[in-house]
Coordinates of C-alpha atoms and ligand atoms in Angstrom, one line a residue:
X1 CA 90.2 159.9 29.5
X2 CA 86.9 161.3 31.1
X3 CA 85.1 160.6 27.7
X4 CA 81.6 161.7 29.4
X5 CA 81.8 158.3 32.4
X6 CA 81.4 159.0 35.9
X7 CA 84.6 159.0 37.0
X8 CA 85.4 157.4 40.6
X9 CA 88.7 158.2 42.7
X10 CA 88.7 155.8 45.4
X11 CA 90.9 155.1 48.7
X12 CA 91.4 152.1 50.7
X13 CA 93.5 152.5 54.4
X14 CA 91.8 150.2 56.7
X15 CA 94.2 147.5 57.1
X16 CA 97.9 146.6 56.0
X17 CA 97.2 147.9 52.2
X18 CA 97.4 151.6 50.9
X19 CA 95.5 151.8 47.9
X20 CA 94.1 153.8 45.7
X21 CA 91.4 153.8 42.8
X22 CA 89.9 155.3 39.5
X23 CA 86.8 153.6 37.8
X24 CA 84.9 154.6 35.4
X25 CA 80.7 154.0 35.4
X26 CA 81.5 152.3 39.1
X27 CA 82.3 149.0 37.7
X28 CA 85.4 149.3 34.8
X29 CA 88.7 150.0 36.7
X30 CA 91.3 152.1 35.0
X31 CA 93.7 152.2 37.7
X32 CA 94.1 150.2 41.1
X33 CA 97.2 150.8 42.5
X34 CA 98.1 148.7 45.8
X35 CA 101.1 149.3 48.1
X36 CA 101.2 146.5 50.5
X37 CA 102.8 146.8 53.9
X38 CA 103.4 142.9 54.4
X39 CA 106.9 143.0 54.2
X40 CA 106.8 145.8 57.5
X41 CA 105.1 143.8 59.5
X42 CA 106.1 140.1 59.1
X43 CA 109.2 140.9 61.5
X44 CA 106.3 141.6 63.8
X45 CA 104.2 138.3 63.2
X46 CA 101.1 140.4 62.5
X47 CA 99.8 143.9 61.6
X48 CA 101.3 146.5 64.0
X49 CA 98.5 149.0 63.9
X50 CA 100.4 152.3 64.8
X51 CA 103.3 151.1 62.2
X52 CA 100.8 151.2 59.5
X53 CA 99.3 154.1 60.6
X54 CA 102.1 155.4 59.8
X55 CA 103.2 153.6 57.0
X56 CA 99.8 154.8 55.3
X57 CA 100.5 158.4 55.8
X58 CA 104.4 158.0 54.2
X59 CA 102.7 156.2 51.1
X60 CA 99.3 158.1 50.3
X61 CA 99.9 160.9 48.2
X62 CA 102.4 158.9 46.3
X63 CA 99.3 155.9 46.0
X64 CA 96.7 158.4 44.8
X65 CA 98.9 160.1 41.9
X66 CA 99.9 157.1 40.9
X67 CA 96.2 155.8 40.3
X68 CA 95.5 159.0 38.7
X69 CA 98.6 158.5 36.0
X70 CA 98.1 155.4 35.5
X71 CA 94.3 156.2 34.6
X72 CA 95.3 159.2 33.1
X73 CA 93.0 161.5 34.5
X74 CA 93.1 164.7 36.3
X75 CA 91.2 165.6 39.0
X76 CA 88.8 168.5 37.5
X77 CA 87.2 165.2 35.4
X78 CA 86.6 163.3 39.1
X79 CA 82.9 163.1 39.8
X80 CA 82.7 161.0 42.9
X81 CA 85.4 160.4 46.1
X82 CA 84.7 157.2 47.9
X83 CA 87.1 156.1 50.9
X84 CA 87.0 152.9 53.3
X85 CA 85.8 154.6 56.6
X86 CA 85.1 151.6 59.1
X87 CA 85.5 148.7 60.2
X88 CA 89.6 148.8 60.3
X89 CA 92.3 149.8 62.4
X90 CA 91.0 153.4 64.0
X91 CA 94.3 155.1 63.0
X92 CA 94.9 153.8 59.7
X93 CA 91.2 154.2 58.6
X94 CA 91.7 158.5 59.5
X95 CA 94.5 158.6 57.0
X96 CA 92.1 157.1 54.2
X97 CA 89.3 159.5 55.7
X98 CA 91.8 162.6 55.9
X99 CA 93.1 162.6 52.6
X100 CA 89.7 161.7 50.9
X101 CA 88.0 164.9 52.8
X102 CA 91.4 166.7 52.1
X103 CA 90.9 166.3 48.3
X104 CA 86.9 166.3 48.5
X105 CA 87.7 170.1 49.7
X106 CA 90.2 171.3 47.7
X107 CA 88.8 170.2 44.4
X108 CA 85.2 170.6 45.2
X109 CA 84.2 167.1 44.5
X110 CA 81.4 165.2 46.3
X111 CA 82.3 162.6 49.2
X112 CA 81.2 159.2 50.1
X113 CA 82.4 157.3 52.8
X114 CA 82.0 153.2 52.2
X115 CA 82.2 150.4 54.6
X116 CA 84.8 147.8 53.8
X117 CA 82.7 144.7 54.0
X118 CA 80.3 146.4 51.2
X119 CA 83.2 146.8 49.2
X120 CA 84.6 143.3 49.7
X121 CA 80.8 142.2 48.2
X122 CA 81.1 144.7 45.4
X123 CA 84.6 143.4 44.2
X124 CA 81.9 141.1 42.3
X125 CA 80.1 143.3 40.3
X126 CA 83.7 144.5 39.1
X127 CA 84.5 141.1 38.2
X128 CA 81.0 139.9 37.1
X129 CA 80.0 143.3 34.7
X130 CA 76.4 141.4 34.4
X131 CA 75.8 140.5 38.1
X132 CA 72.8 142.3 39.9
X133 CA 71.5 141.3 43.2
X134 CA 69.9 139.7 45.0
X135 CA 72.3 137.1 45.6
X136 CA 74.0 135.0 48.8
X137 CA 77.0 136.7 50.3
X138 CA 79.6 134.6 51.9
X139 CA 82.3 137.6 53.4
X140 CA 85.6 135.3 54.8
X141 CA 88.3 138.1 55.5
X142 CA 90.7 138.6 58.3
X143 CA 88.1 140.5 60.9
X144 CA 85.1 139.0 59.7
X145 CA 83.3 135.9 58.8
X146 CA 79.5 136.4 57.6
X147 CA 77.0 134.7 55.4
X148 CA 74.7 137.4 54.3
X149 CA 71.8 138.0 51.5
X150 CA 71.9 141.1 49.2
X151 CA 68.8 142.6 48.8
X152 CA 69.5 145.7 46.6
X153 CA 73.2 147.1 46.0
X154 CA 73.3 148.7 49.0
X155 CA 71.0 146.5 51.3
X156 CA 72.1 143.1 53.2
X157 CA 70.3 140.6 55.5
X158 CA 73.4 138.8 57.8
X159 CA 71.9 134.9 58.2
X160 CA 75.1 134.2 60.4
X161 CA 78.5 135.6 61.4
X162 CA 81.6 133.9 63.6
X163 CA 80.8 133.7 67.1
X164 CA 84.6 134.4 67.7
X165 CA 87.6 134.3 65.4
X166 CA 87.4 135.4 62.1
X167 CA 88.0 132.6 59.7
X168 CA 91.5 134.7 58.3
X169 CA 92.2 135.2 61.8
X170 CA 92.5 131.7 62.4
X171 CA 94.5 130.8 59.7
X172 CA 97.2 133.5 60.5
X173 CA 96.8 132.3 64.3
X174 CA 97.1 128.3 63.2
X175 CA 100.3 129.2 60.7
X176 CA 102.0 131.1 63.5
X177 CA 102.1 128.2 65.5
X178 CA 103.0 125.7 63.0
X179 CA 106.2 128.3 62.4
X180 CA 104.9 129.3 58.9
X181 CA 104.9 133.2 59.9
X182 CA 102.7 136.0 58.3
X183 CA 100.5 136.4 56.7
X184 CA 99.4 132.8 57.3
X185 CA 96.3 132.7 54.8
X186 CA 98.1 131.8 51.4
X187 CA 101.2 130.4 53.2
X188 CA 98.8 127.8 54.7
X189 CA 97.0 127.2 51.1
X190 CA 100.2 126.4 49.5
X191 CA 101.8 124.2 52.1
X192 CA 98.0 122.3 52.7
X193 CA 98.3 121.1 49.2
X194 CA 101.3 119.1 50.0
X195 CA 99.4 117.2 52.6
X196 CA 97.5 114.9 53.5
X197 CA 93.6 116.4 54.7
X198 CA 92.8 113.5 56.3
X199 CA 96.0 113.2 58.8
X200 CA 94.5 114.6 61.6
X201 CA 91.0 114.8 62.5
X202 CA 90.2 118.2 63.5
X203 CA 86.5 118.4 64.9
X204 CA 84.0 120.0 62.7
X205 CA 82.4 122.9 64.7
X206 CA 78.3 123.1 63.1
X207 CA 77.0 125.0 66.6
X208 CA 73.0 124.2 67.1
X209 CA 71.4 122.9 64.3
X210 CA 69.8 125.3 61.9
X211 CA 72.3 128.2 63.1
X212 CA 74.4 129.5 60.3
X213 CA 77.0 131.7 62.5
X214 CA 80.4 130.2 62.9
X215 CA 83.1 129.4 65.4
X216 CA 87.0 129.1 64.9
X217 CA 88.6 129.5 68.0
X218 CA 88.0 125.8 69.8
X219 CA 90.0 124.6 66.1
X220 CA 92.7 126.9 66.9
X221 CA 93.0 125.8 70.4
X222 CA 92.5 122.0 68.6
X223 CA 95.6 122.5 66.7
X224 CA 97.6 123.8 69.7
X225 CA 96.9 120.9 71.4
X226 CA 97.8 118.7 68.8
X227 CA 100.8 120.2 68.8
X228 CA 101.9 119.8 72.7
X229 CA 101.1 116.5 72.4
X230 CA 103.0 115.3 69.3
X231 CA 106.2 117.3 70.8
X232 CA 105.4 116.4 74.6
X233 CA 105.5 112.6 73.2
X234 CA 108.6 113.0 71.0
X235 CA 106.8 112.6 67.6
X236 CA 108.2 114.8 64.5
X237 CA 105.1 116.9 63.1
X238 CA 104.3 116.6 59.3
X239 CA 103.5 120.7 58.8
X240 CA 101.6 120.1 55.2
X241 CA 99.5 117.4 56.9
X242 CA 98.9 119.7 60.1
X243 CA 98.2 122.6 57.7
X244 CA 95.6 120.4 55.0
X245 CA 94.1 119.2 58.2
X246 CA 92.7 122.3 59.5
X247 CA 92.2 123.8 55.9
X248 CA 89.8 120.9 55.5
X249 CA 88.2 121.4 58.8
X250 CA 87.3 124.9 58.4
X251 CA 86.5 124.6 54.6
X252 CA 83.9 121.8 55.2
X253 CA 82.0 123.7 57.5
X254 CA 82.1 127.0 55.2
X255 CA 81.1 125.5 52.3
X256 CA 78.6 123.3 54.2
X257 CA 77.0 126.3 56.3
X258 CA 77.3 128.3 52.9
X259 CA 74.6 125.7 51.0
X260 CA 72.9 125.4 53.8
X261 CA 72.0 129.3 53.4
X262 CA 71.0 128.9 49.8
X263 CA 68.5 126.2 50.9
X264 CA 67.3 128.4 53.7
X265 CA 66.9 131.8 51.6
X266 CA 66.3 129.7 47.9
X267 CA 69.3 131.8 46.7
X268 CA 70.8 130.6 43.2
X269 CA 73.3 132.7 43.0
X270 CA 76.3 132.4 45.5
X271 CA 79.3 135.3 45.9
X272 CA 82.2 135.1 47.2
X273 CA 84.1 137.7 48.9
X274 CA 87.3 138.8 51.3
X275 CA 91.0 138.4 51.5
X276 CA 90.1 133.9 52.2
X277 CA 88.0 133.8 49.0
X278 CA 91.7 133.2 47.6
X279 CA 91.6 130.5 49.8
X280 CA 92.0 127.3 46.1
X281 CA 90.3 124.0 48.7
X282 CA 87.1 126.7 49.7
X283 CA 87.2 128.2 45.8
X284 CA 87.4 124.2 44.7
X285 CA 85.2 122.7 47.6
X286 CA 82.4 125.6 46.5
X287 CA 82.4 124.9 43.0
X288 CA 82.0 121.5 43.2
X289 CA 79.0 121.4 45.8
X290 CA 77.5 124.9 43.5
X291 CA 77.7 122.6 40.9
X292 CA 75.4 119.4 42.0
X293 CA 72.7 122.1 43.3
X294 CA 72.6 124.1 40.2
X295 CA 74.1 127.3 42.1
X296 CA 75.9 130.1 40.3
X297 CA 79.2 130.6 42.1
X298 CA 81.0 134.0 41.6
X299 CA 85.0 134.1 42.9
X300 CA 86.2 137.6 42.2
X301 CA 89.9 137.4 41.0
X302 CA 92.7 137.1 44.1
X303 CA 93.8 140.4 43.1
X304 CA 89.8 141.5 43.8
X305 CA 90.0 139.1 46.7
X306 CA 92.1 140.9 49.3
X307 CA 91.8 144.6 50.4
X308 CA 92.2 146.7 47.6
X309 CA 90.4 150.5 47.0
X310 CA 88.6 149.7 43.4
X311 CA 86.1 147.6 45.3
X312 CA 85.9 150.2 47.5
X313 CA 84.9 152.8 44.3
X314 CA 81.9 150.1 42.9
X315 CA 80.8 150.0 46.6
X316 CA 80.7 154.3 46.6
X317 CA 79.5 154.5 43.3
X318 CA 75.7 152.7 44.3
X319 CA 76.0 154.4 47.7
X320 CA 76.1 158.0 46.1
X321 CA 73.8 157.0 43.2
X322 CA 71.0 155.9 46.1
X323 CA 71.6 158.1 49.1
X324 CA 73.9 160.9 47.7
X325 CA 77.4 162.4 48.9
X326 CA 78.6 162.6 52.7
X327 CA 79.8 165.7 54.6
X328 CA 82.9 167.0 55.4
X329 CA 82.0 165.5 58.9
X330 CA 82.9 162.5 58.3
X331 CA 84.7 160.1 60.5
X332 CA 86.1 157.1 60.4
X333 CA 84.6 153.9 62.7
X334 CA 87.0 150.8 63.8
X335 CA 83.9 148.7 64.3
X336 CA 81.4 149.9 61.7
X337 CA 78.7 147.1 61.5
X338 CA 78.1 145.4 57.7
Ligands
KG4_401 O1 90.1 140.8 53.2 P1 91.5 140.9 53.6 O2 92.6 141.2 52.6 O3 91.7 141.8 54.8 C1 90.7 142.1 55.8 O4 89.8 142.9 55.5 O5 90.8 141.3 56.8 O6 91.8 139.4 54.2 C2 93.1 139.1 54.8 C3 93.0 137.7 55.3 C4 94.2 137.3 56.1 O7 93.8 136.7 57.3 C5 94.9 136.3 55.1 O8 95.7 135.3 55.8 C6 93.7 135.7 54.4 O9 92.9 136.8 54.2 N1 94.1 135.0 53.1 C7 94.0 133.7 52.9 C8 94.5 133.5 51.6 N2 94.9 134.7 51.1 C9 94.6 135.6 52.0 N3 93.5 132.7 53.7 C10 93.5 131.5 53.2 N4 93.9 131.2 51.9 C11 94.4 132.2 51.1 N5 94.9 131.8 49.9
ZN402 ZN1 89.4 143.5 53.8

């Protein structure tokens, strides 16, 4: 029911995930309905982009009516359309883009297109109704990896980003090798919590002193190596200890990279954001150091965590509300900056 809100229909293609939205006021969901293509690609080892191109086009309509029903709205009582239109997978992003102009057109209803990182950060106003920036911004997804500072709702200073591999990246890379399949993220959480952190020691990488950007990819190659040599000399591998080895290797540099930010910009508020913010040693590892500086961490629920299009409709809401509605022109980028 419209009840007088600002209604916001919402769409979400960039990745793996078809999803659609409906909020009301940009920040109370009624409806967020996700159709995950995991189970596609896992015969695959990873996301086959063209495969969820397509996959995307078979489940869209069917993803948007159901976030519709389920909010129990029609479309003559939608004020705003918000899609994900960069950075993603080129062809899966234009089937988001399509249908949002596609409906935007028919029905008459203003367009805004949204970039995916900015609604990975606005999951948090979603899940925090009283949050208002500025705050600290730590994005760990699969493509990305970026401490940033938001200024206003729709402003952001990056203070560092990965030099290479995105921190999701490496986990799905580092599970793939350990024989854990896709997607490696949460498979790697659950199995690290069997082992023993402290098995292997995994260098920590910090770069030069003061930087806050990131680097994954020598860890990867670390654990590789680790690898060859255990088989090459006969030794059985312990996968938990393996797997809680590198989780603690790239958690201690996050969450020490991640105060180190909130010294630098005197930030006391600290939000979390991305599909690795489900990540329970970063969410535990966070709180805990949050806690002896007197920082205000904010974890958006998993659910909130990993791509989904409701984040993207809190994100479109402040982008219409300060800048106004897109045109029918608009296209969709693979490598849109944050
Ligand atoms: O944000 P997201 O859903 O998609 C992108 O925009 O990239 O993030 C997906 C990434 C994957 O790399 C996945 O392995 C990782 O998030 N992930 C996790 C966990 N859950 C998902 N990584 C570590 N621990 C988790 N519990
Ligand atoms: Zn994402």
């Amino acid at each position: 029911m419209k009840d007088g809100k600002f209604l916001t229909l919402a769409i979400e293609s960039s990745c793996d995930e078809t999803s659609a939205a409906v909020l009301a006021e940009g920040r109370t969901v009624l409806s967020n309905v996700i159709s995950s293509q995991i189970a596609v690609h896992t015969a695959f080892g990873g996301v086959v982009p063209e495969i969820a191109s397509r996959h995307h086009l078979q489940n869209m309509n069917g993803v948007v009516k159901q976030a519709m029903e389920e909010a129990e709205v029609s479309f003559s009582e939608i004020d705003l359309i918000g899609v994900t239109n960069g950075p993603g997978l080129i062809g899966a992003l234009l089937m988001g883009v399509a249908t949002a102009k596609a409906l935007s057109f028919a029905r008459g209803i203003p367009l805004v297109g949204v970039n995916h990182m900015h609604g990975h950060i606005s999951a948090n106003f979603i899940a925090y109704p009283e949050l208002e920036p500025p705050f600290l911004c730590l994005i760990v997804s699969g493509g990305h990896t970026n401490l940033v500072q938001m200024t206003d709702y729709n402003q952001c200073r990056v203070l560092g980003s990965t030099r290479d591999d995105a921190v999701g990246e490496a986990y799905d890379k580092v599970a793939r090798v350990i024989g854990l399949g896709y997607p490696g993220g949460p498979k790697i959480d659950k199995i690290a919590a069997e082992g023993n952190p402290d098995a292997i020691a995994f260098k920590r990488v910090y770069l030069e002193k003061g930087s806050l950007d990131f680097s994954f990819s020598g860890l990867k190659t670390a654990v590789l190596n680790y690898l060859n040599t255990e088989r090459q000399a006969g030794r059985s591998i312990n996968t938990a200890d393996v797997a809680a080895s590198f989780q603690a290797a790239v958690v201690d540099v996050i969450v020490d990279k991640s105060m180190e930010a909130a010294e630098m910009t005197g930030q006391s508020k600290l939000v979390l954001a991305g599909g690795v913010a489900a990540n329970s040693r970063l969410r535990r590892d966070l709180q805990r150091e949050c806690s002896l500086r007197g920082i205000d961490l904010y974890v958006p629920q998993p659910i909130l965590c990993t791509d989904n299009a409701a984040m993207i409709g809190c994100a479109a809401y402040y982008k219409y509300k300060a800048f106004g509605p897109d045109d029918l022109y608009l296209d969709a980028y693979p490598d849109l900056a944050i």
